[in-house]
Amino acid sequence: MEIVLETNNLEKKYKDFRALNHTNMHIEKGAIYGLVGKNGAGKTTLIRIICGLQEPTSGEYILYDKSNKNSGIITVRKRMGAIIETPSIYGEMSARDNLIEQYKLVGMPSLDGIEELLKLVGLEETGKKKTKNFSLGMKQRLGIAIALAGNPDFLILDEPINGLDPKGIIEIRELILKLNKERKITILISSHYLDELSKIATHYGFLDNGSIIQEITNEELMKKMEHKIELKVSKVKEFVKYFEENKISYEVIDSKNINVYGENNLSKFITELSQKNLIADEIHEKEESLENYYMNLIGGDNDD
């Protein structure tokens, strides 16, 4: 398992305010890593530090095996592209001219690849149209093209679908998946749209008060979030025997609690148990969304 980015006890203080607090994060090569956190949790501060726009107060981050304390970080950072908050676009220029300027900025030896990038983000037909007249979705896609100008294999996107209409959201989602699957680009994406994030992320980092409180794969998260029936029983062994005989997916939590997974009809399930003389003391049906999972994890109400 190759780690593209790792942070170790990263801290950022502004006088008496601690924006990042011993933040530890790990992003595997090939992942789409969803960074989840409320406003003020420290997402943008973390991203700005990783991109070299701010210095941490303490701790370190390691990008492609190079510590930020090593001069080699400058070289490996060239393998990274990013959009932080809003894309940097020259409104009086066309999409193509914006890309030409970015090519010059990152020191690309030729203009080869610009047409391919425009086609990749669906802007090949915009011609000389000034980008100030683009829709928000078009501007976001151009921003991603600009971030890709140096052929990075690690892309950081800070709230890339913020303010977009449903069509724009779908376009960005499909573009992110395409970059990850076809170009093998590792992606760190922060977003408030947790339902949308759940459609693309392979890994998650949950950030609260400047700390990563949990890192989890999508598979692990789906297991925790899937439809389940929680049983409180007095005879765990008898229930387990029934579940084994009927090939019902279950998990023994402790001496009195069992979770049953899968799309079981609750009324039918209870009837079937009672027919076998299996009576639970308590039964609860649960199905979580990513948003509910996060809010339960940090405790409290969503104030975004």
Short mmCIF file of C-alpha atoms in Angstrom, two decimals:
data_model
loop_
_atom_site.label_atom_id
_atom_site.label_comp_id
_atom_site.label_asym_id
_atom_site.label_seq_id
_atom_site.Cartn_x
_atom_site.Cartn_y
_atom_site.Cartn_z
CA MET A 1 0.00 0.00 0.00
CA GLU A 2 1.58 3.25 -1.19
CA ILE A 3 0.75 6.40 0.76
CA VAL A 4 0.57 9.58 -1.31
CA LEU A 5 -0.02 11.94 1.61
CA GLU A 6 0.42 11.54 5.35
CA THR A 7 0.09 14.14 8.09
CA ASN A 8 1.62 13.61 11.53
CA ASN A 9 0.31 15.63 14.47
CA LEU A 10 -0.19 18.63 12.23
CA GLU A 11 -1.07 21.83 14.10
CA LYS A 12 -1.98 25.34 13.03
CA LYS A 13 -2.54 28.09 15.56
CA TYR A 14 -3.72 31.67 15.06
CA LYS A 15 -3.00 33.40 18.37
CA ASP A 16 -5.43 31.67 20.77
CA PHE A 17 -7.31 29.76 18.07
CA ARG A 18 -6.17 26.28 17.04
CA ALA A 19 -7.41 25.55 13.51
CA LEU A 20 -5.67 22.17 13.33
CA ASN A 21 -5.08 20.02 16.39
CA HIS A 22 -2.74 17.01 16.08
CA THR A 23 -4.24 16.15 12.69
CA ASN A 24 -3.29 12.69 11.38
CA MET A 25 -4.39 11.73 7.88
CA HIS A 26 -3.38 9.03 5.40
CA ILE A 27 -4.29 9.00 1.69
CA GLU A 28 -3.55 5.87 -0.31
CA LYS A 29 -2.46 5.95 -3.95
CA GLY A 30 -5.52 5.62 -6.21
CA ALA A 31 -8.02 6.72 -3.57
CA ILE A 32 -10.80 9.26 -3.79
CA TYR A 33 -10.51 10.56 -0.24
CA GLY A 34 -13.53 12.45 1.05
CA LEU A 35 -12.64 15.01 3.70
CA VAL A 36 -15.78 15.60 5.76
CA GLY A 37 -16.19 18.41 8.27
CA LYS A 38 -18.47 21.25 9.30
CA ASN A 39 -17.69 24.90 8.55
CA GLY A 40 -14.74 25.86 10.71
CA ALA A 41 -13.61 22.27 11.24
CA GLY A 42 -10.26 23.03 9.57
CA LYS A 43 -10.70 21.57 6.07
CA THR A 44 -9.49 24.56 4.05
CA THR A 45 -6.64 25.26 6.50
CA LEU A 46 -5.47 21.67 6.12
CA ILE A 47 -5.64 21.88 2.33
CA ARG A 48 -3.81 25.22 2.20
CA ILE A 49 -0.98 23.79 4.31
CA ILE A 50 -0.66 20.69 2.14
CA CYS A 51 -0.50 22.92 -0.96
CA GLY A 52 2.30 24.99 0.59
CA LEU A 53 0.22 28.17 0.91
CA GLN A 54 0.59 28.19 4.70
CA GLU A 55 3.10 26.74 7.13
CA PRO A 56 2.02 24.49 10.01
CA THR A 57 2.74 25.64 13.55
CA SER A 58 4.02 22.17 14.40
CA GLY A 59 3.93 18.60 13.16
CA GLU A 60 4.64 17.61 9.57
CA TYR A 61 3.13 16.29 6.39
CA ILE A 62 4.76 13.83 4.01
CA LEU A 63 3.99 14.00 0.30
CA TYR A 64 5.34 11.13 -1.80
CA ASP A 65 7.85 10.24 0.95
CA LYS A 66 9.10 13.84 1.21
CA SER A 67 8.55 15.74 4.46
CA ASN A 68 7.57 19.39 4.31
CA LYS A 69 10.73 19.94 6.35
CA ASN A 70 12.78 18.58 3.43
CA SER A 71 13.72 20.82 0.49
CA GLY A 72 12.62 18.00 -1.82
CA ILE A 73 8.99 18.85 -1.02
CA ILE A 74 9.17 21.58 -3.70
CA THR A 75 9.89 19.00 -6.39
CA VAL A 76 7.21 16.46 -5.39
CA ARG A 77 4.61 19.20 -4.98
CA LYS A 78 4.79 19.60 -8.77
CA ARG A 79 3.01 16.25 -8.93
CA MET A 80 -0.01 17.87 -7.29
CA GLY A 81 -2.81 20.00 -8.75
CA ALA A 82 -5.38 21.87 -6.69
CA ILE A 83 -8.45 24.08 -6.64
CA ILE A 84 -8.84 25.87 -3.33
CA GLU A 85 -12.16 27.62 -2.70
CA THR A 86 -12.66 29.06 -6.23
CA PRO A 87 -10.78 28.43 -9.52
CA SER A 88 -8.27 31.09 -10.61
CA ILE A 89 -9.58 32.10 -14.03
CA TYR A 90 -8.95 35.12 -16.26
CA GLY A 91 -12.49 36.22 -17.14
CA GLU A 92 -11.54 38.16 -20.28
CA MET A 93 -9.79 35.13 -21.78
CA SER A 94 -11.12 32.00 -23.48
CA ALA A 95 -10.78 28.58 -21.87
CA ARG A 96 -7.91 27.74 -24.21
CA ASP A 97 -6.05 30.97 -23.43
CA ASN A 98 -6.48 30.34 -19.70
CA LEU A 99 -4.84 26.96 -20.16
CA ILE A 100 -2.01 28.49 -22.20
CA GLU A 101 -1.28 30.90 -19.33
CA GLN A 102 -1.26 28.01 -16.85
CA TYR A 103 1.07 25.99 -19.08
CA LYS A 104 3.49 28.92 -19.05
CA LEU A 105 3.16 29.27 -15.28
CA VAL A 106 4.03 25.65 -14.55
CA GLY A 107 6.82 25.60 -17.14
CA MET A 108 5.34 23.14 -19.61
CA PRO A 109 7.76 22.80 -22.58
CA SER A 110 5.01 22.93 -25.23
CA LEU A 111 1.29 23.48 -25.62
CA ASP A 112 0.68 19.81 -26.39
CA GLY A 113 -2.26 18.42 -24.49
CA ILE A 114 -4.38 21.58 -24.24
CA GLU A 115 -6.98 20.37 -26.74
CA GLU A 116 -7.11 17.05 -24.95
CA LEU A 117 -7.70 18.79 -21.61
CA LEU A 118 -10.49 20.94 -23.06
CA LYS A 119 -12.15 17.80 -24.43
CA LEU A 120 -11.67 15.98 -21.13
CA VAL A 121 -13.64 18.65 -19.23
CA GLY A 122 -16.21 19.17 -21.98
CA LEU A 123 -15.11 22.65 -23.05
CA GLU A 124 -13.71 21.89 -26.50
CA GLU A 125 -16.57 23.73 -28.24
CA THR A 126 -16.32 27.02 -26.31
CA GLY A 127 -13.98 28.64 -28.86
CA LYS A 128 -13.23 32.30 -28.12
CA LYS A 129 -16.05 32.72 -25.62
CA LYS A 130 -14.82 34.71 -22.61
CA THR A 131 -14.82 32.68 -19.42
CA LYS A 132 -16.61 35.47 -17.53
CA ASN A 133 -19.66 34.39 -19.52
CA PHE A 134 -19.32 30.72 -18.55
CA SER A 135 -21.81 29.05 -16.22
CA LEU A 136 -20.56 28.18 -12.75
CA GLY A 137 -20.29 24.52 -13.75
CA MET A 138 -18.20 25.40 -16.80
CA LYS A 139 -15.91 27.53 -14.65
CA GLN A 140 -15.44 24.67 -12.21
CA ARG A 141 -14.58 22.26 -15.02
CA LEU A 142 -12.11 24.78 -16.46
CA GLY A 143 -10.61 25.12 -12.98
CA ILE A 144 -10.05 21.37 -12.89
CA ALA A 145 -8.46 21.50 -16.36
CA ILE A 146 -6.11 24.26 -15.12
CA ALA A 147 -5.23 22.12 -12.08
CA LEU A 148 -4.39 19.28 -14.47
CA ALA A 149 -2.09 21.41 -16.64
CA GLY A 150 1.11 20.02 -15.12
CA ASN A 151 -0.01 16.38 -15.47
CA PRO A 152 -0.38 15.81 -11.70
CA ASP A 153 -1.14 12.39 -10.27
CA PHE A 154 -2.59 13.88 -7.06
CA LEU A 155 -5.51 16.32 -7.28
CA ILE A 156 -6.97 18.36 -4.42
CA LEU A 157 -10.48 19.79 -4.80
CA ASP A 158 -11.92 22.07 -2.12
CA GLU A 159 -15.75 22.13 -2.35
CA PRO A 160 -15.82 21.57 -6.14
CA ILE A 161 -19.62 21.35 -6.42
CA ASN A 162 -20.49 24.25 -4.15
CA GLY A 163 -23.36 26.25 -5.68
CA LEU A 164 -23.78 24.04 -8.73
CA ASP A 165 -27.15 22.99 -10.13
CA PRO A 166 -27.95 19.25 -10.40
CA LYS A 167 -26.61 19.05 -13.97
CA GLY A 168 -23.35 20.73 -12.95
CA ILE A 169 -22.99 18.39 -9.97
CA ILE A 170 -23.40 15.32 -12.17
CA GLU A 171 -20.81 16.66 -14.66
CA ILE A 172 -18.23 17.23 -11.92
CA ARG A 173 -18.97 13.82 -10.37
CA GLU A 174 -18.46 12.04 -13.70
CA LEU A 175 -15.27 14.00 -14.37
CA ILE A 176 -13.81 13.11 -10.96
CA LEU A 177 -14.58 9.41 -11.47
CA LYS A 178 -13.06 9.54 -14.96
CA LEU A 179 -9.85 11.15 -13.70
CA ASN A 180 -9.55 8.57 -10.95
CA LYS A 181 -10.37 5.46 -12.97
CA GLU A 182 -8.88 6.28 -16.39
CA ARG A 183 -5.97 8.56 -15.46
CA LYS A 184 -5.28 6.85 -12.11
CA ILE A 185 -5.22 10.21 -10.31
CA THR A 186 -5.44 10.14 -6.52
CA ILE A 187 -8.00 12.71 -5.37
CA LEU A 188 -8.59 14.53 -2.09
CA ILE A 189 -12.00 16.18 -2.11
CA SER A 190 -13.69 18.19 0.61
CA SER A 191 -17.43 18.71 0.35
CA HIS A 192 -20.52 19.70 2.30
CA TYR A 193 -22.64 17.61 -0.08
CA LEU A 194 -22.28 14.37 1.83
CA ASP A 195 -24.87 12.44 -0.17
CA GLU A 196 -22.99 13.31 -3.37
CA LEU A 197 -19.63 12.52 -1.77
CA SER A 198 -20.90 9.05 -0.84
CA LYS A 199 -21.34 8.30 -4.58
CA ILE A 200 -17.65 8.69 -5.40
CA ALA A 201 -15.42 8.40 -2.31
CA THR A 202 -13.38 5.26 -1.67
CA HIS A 203 -12.07 6.53 1.68
CA TYR A 204 -13.20 9.11 4.23
CA GLY A 205 -11.57 11.28 6.85
CA PHE A 206 -13.95 12.86 9.37
CA LEU A 207 -12.62 16.17 10.66
CA ASP A 208 -13.92 17.90 13.78
CA ASN A 209 -12.39 20.80 15.70
CA GLY A 210 -9.17 20.48 13.73
CA SER A 211 -8.67 16.75 14.31
CA ILE A 212 -9.29 13.69 12.17
CA ILE A 213 -11.55 11.68 14.47
CA GLN A 214 -11.95 8.72 12.12
CA GLU A 215 -10.56 7.38 8.86
CA ILE A 216 -12.57 4.65 7.19
CA THR A 217 -12.88 2.95 3.80
CA ASN A 218 -16.11 3.15 1.85
CA GLU A 219 -16.61 -0.61 2.28
CA GLU A 220 -16.26 -0.34 6.07
CA LEU A 221 -18.59 2.65 6.13
CA MET A 222 -21.25 0.95 4.02
CA LYS A 223 -21.20 -1.96 6.44
CA LYS A 224 -21.81 0.39 9.34
CA MET A 225 -24.48 2.33 7.47
CA GLU A 226 -26.38 -0.53 5.87
CA HIS A 227 -29.91 -1.40 6.91
CA LYS A 228 -29.88 -3.28 10.19
CA ILE A 229 -32.13 -4.54 12.94
CA GLU A 230 -30.78 -4.16 16.47
CA LEU A 231 -31.89 -6.87 18.89
CA LYS A 232 -31.59 -6.93 22.66
CA VAL A 233 -32.01 -10.52 23.81
CA SER A 234 -31.49 -12.69 26.86
CA LYS A 235 -30.50 -15.89 24.99
CA VAL A 236 -27.88 -14.89 22.44
CA LYS A 237 -26.86 -18.48 21.58
CA GLU A 238 -30.38 -19.48 20.55
CA PHE A 239 -30.68 -16.49 18.23
CA VAL A 240 -27.23 -17.14 16.77
CA LYS A 241 -28.14 -20.77 16.07
CA TYR A 242 -31.27 -19.65 14.20
CA PHE A 243 -29.35 -17.05 12.19
CA GLU A 244 -26.64 -19.59 11.26
CA GLU A 245 -29.20 -22.19 10.17
CA ASN A 246 -31.02 -19.64 7.99
CA LYS A 247 -27.87 -17.94 6.67
CA ILE A 248 -28.89 -14.55 8.06
CA SER A 249 -26.12 -11.95 8.26
CA TYR A 250 -25.58 -10.98 11.88
CA GLU A 251 -23.05 -9.59 14.35
CA VAL A 252 -22.92 -10.29 18.07
CA ILE A 253 -22.21 -6.96 19.76
CA ASP A 254 -22.05 -8.21 23.36
CA SER A 255 -23.77 -10.68 25.70
CA LYS A 256 -27.20 -9.10 25.13
CA ASN A 257 -27.09 -7.32 21.77
CA ILE A 258 -27.08 -8.60 18.18
CA ASN A 259 -27.26 -6.70 14.88
CA VAL A 260 -28.94 -8.31 11.88
CA TYR A 261 -28.00 -6.93 8.45
CA GLY A 262 -29.79 -6.90 5.13
CA GLU A 263 -33.12 -5.72 3.74
CA ASN A 264 -35.33 -7.61 6.17
CA ASN A 265 -39.00 -6.71 6.52
CA LEU A 266 -39.32 -5.96 10.24
CA SER A 267 -42.86 -7.31 10.74
CA LYS A 268 -42.10 -10.51 8.85
CA PHE A 269 -38.79 -10.88 10.68
CA ILE A 270 -40.45 -10.55 14.11
CA THR A 271 -43.15 -13.08 13.11
CA GLU A 272 -40.56 -15.61 11.98
CA LEU A 273 -38.63 -15.23 15.24
CA SER A 274 -41.76 -15.65 17.37
CA GLN A 275 -42.69 -18.82 15.47
CA LYS A 276 -39.38 -20.25 16.70
CA ASN A 277 -40.02 -19.05 20.24
CA LEU A 278 -37.31 -16.40 19.87
CA ILE A 279 -38.59 -13.31 21.64
CA ALA A 280 -36.39 -10.22 21.80
CA ASP A 281 -36.56 -7.80 24.71
CA GLU A 282 -36.07 -4.86 22.34
CA ILE A 283 -36.02 -4.45 18.55
CA HIS A 284 -34.93 -1.33 16.65
CA GLU A 285 -34.70 -0.82 12.90
CA LYS A 286 -31.96 1.50 11.62
CA GLU A 287 -30.62 2.85 8.33
CA GLU A 288 -28.13 5.71 8.36
CA SER A 289 -27.13 8.32 5.80
CA LEU A 290 -23.56 9.57 5.57
CA GLU A 291 -24.68 12.85 7.11
CA ASN A 292 -26.33 11.09 10.07
CA TYR A 293 -23.30 8.88 10.51
CA TYR A 294 -21.01 11.91 10.68
CA MET A 295 -23.27 13.80 13.07
CA ASN A 296 -23.55 10.76 15.34
CA LEU A 297 -19.78 10.41 15.21
CA ILE A 298 -19.07 13.97 16.34
CA GLY A 299 -22.21 14.35 18.46
CA GLY A 300 -24.52 17.32 17.97
CA ASP A 301 -26.63 18.91 15.29
CA ASN A 302 -25.57 19.92 11.82
CA ASP A 303 -25.16 23.69 11.86
CA ASP A 304 -23.87 24.13 8.31
#
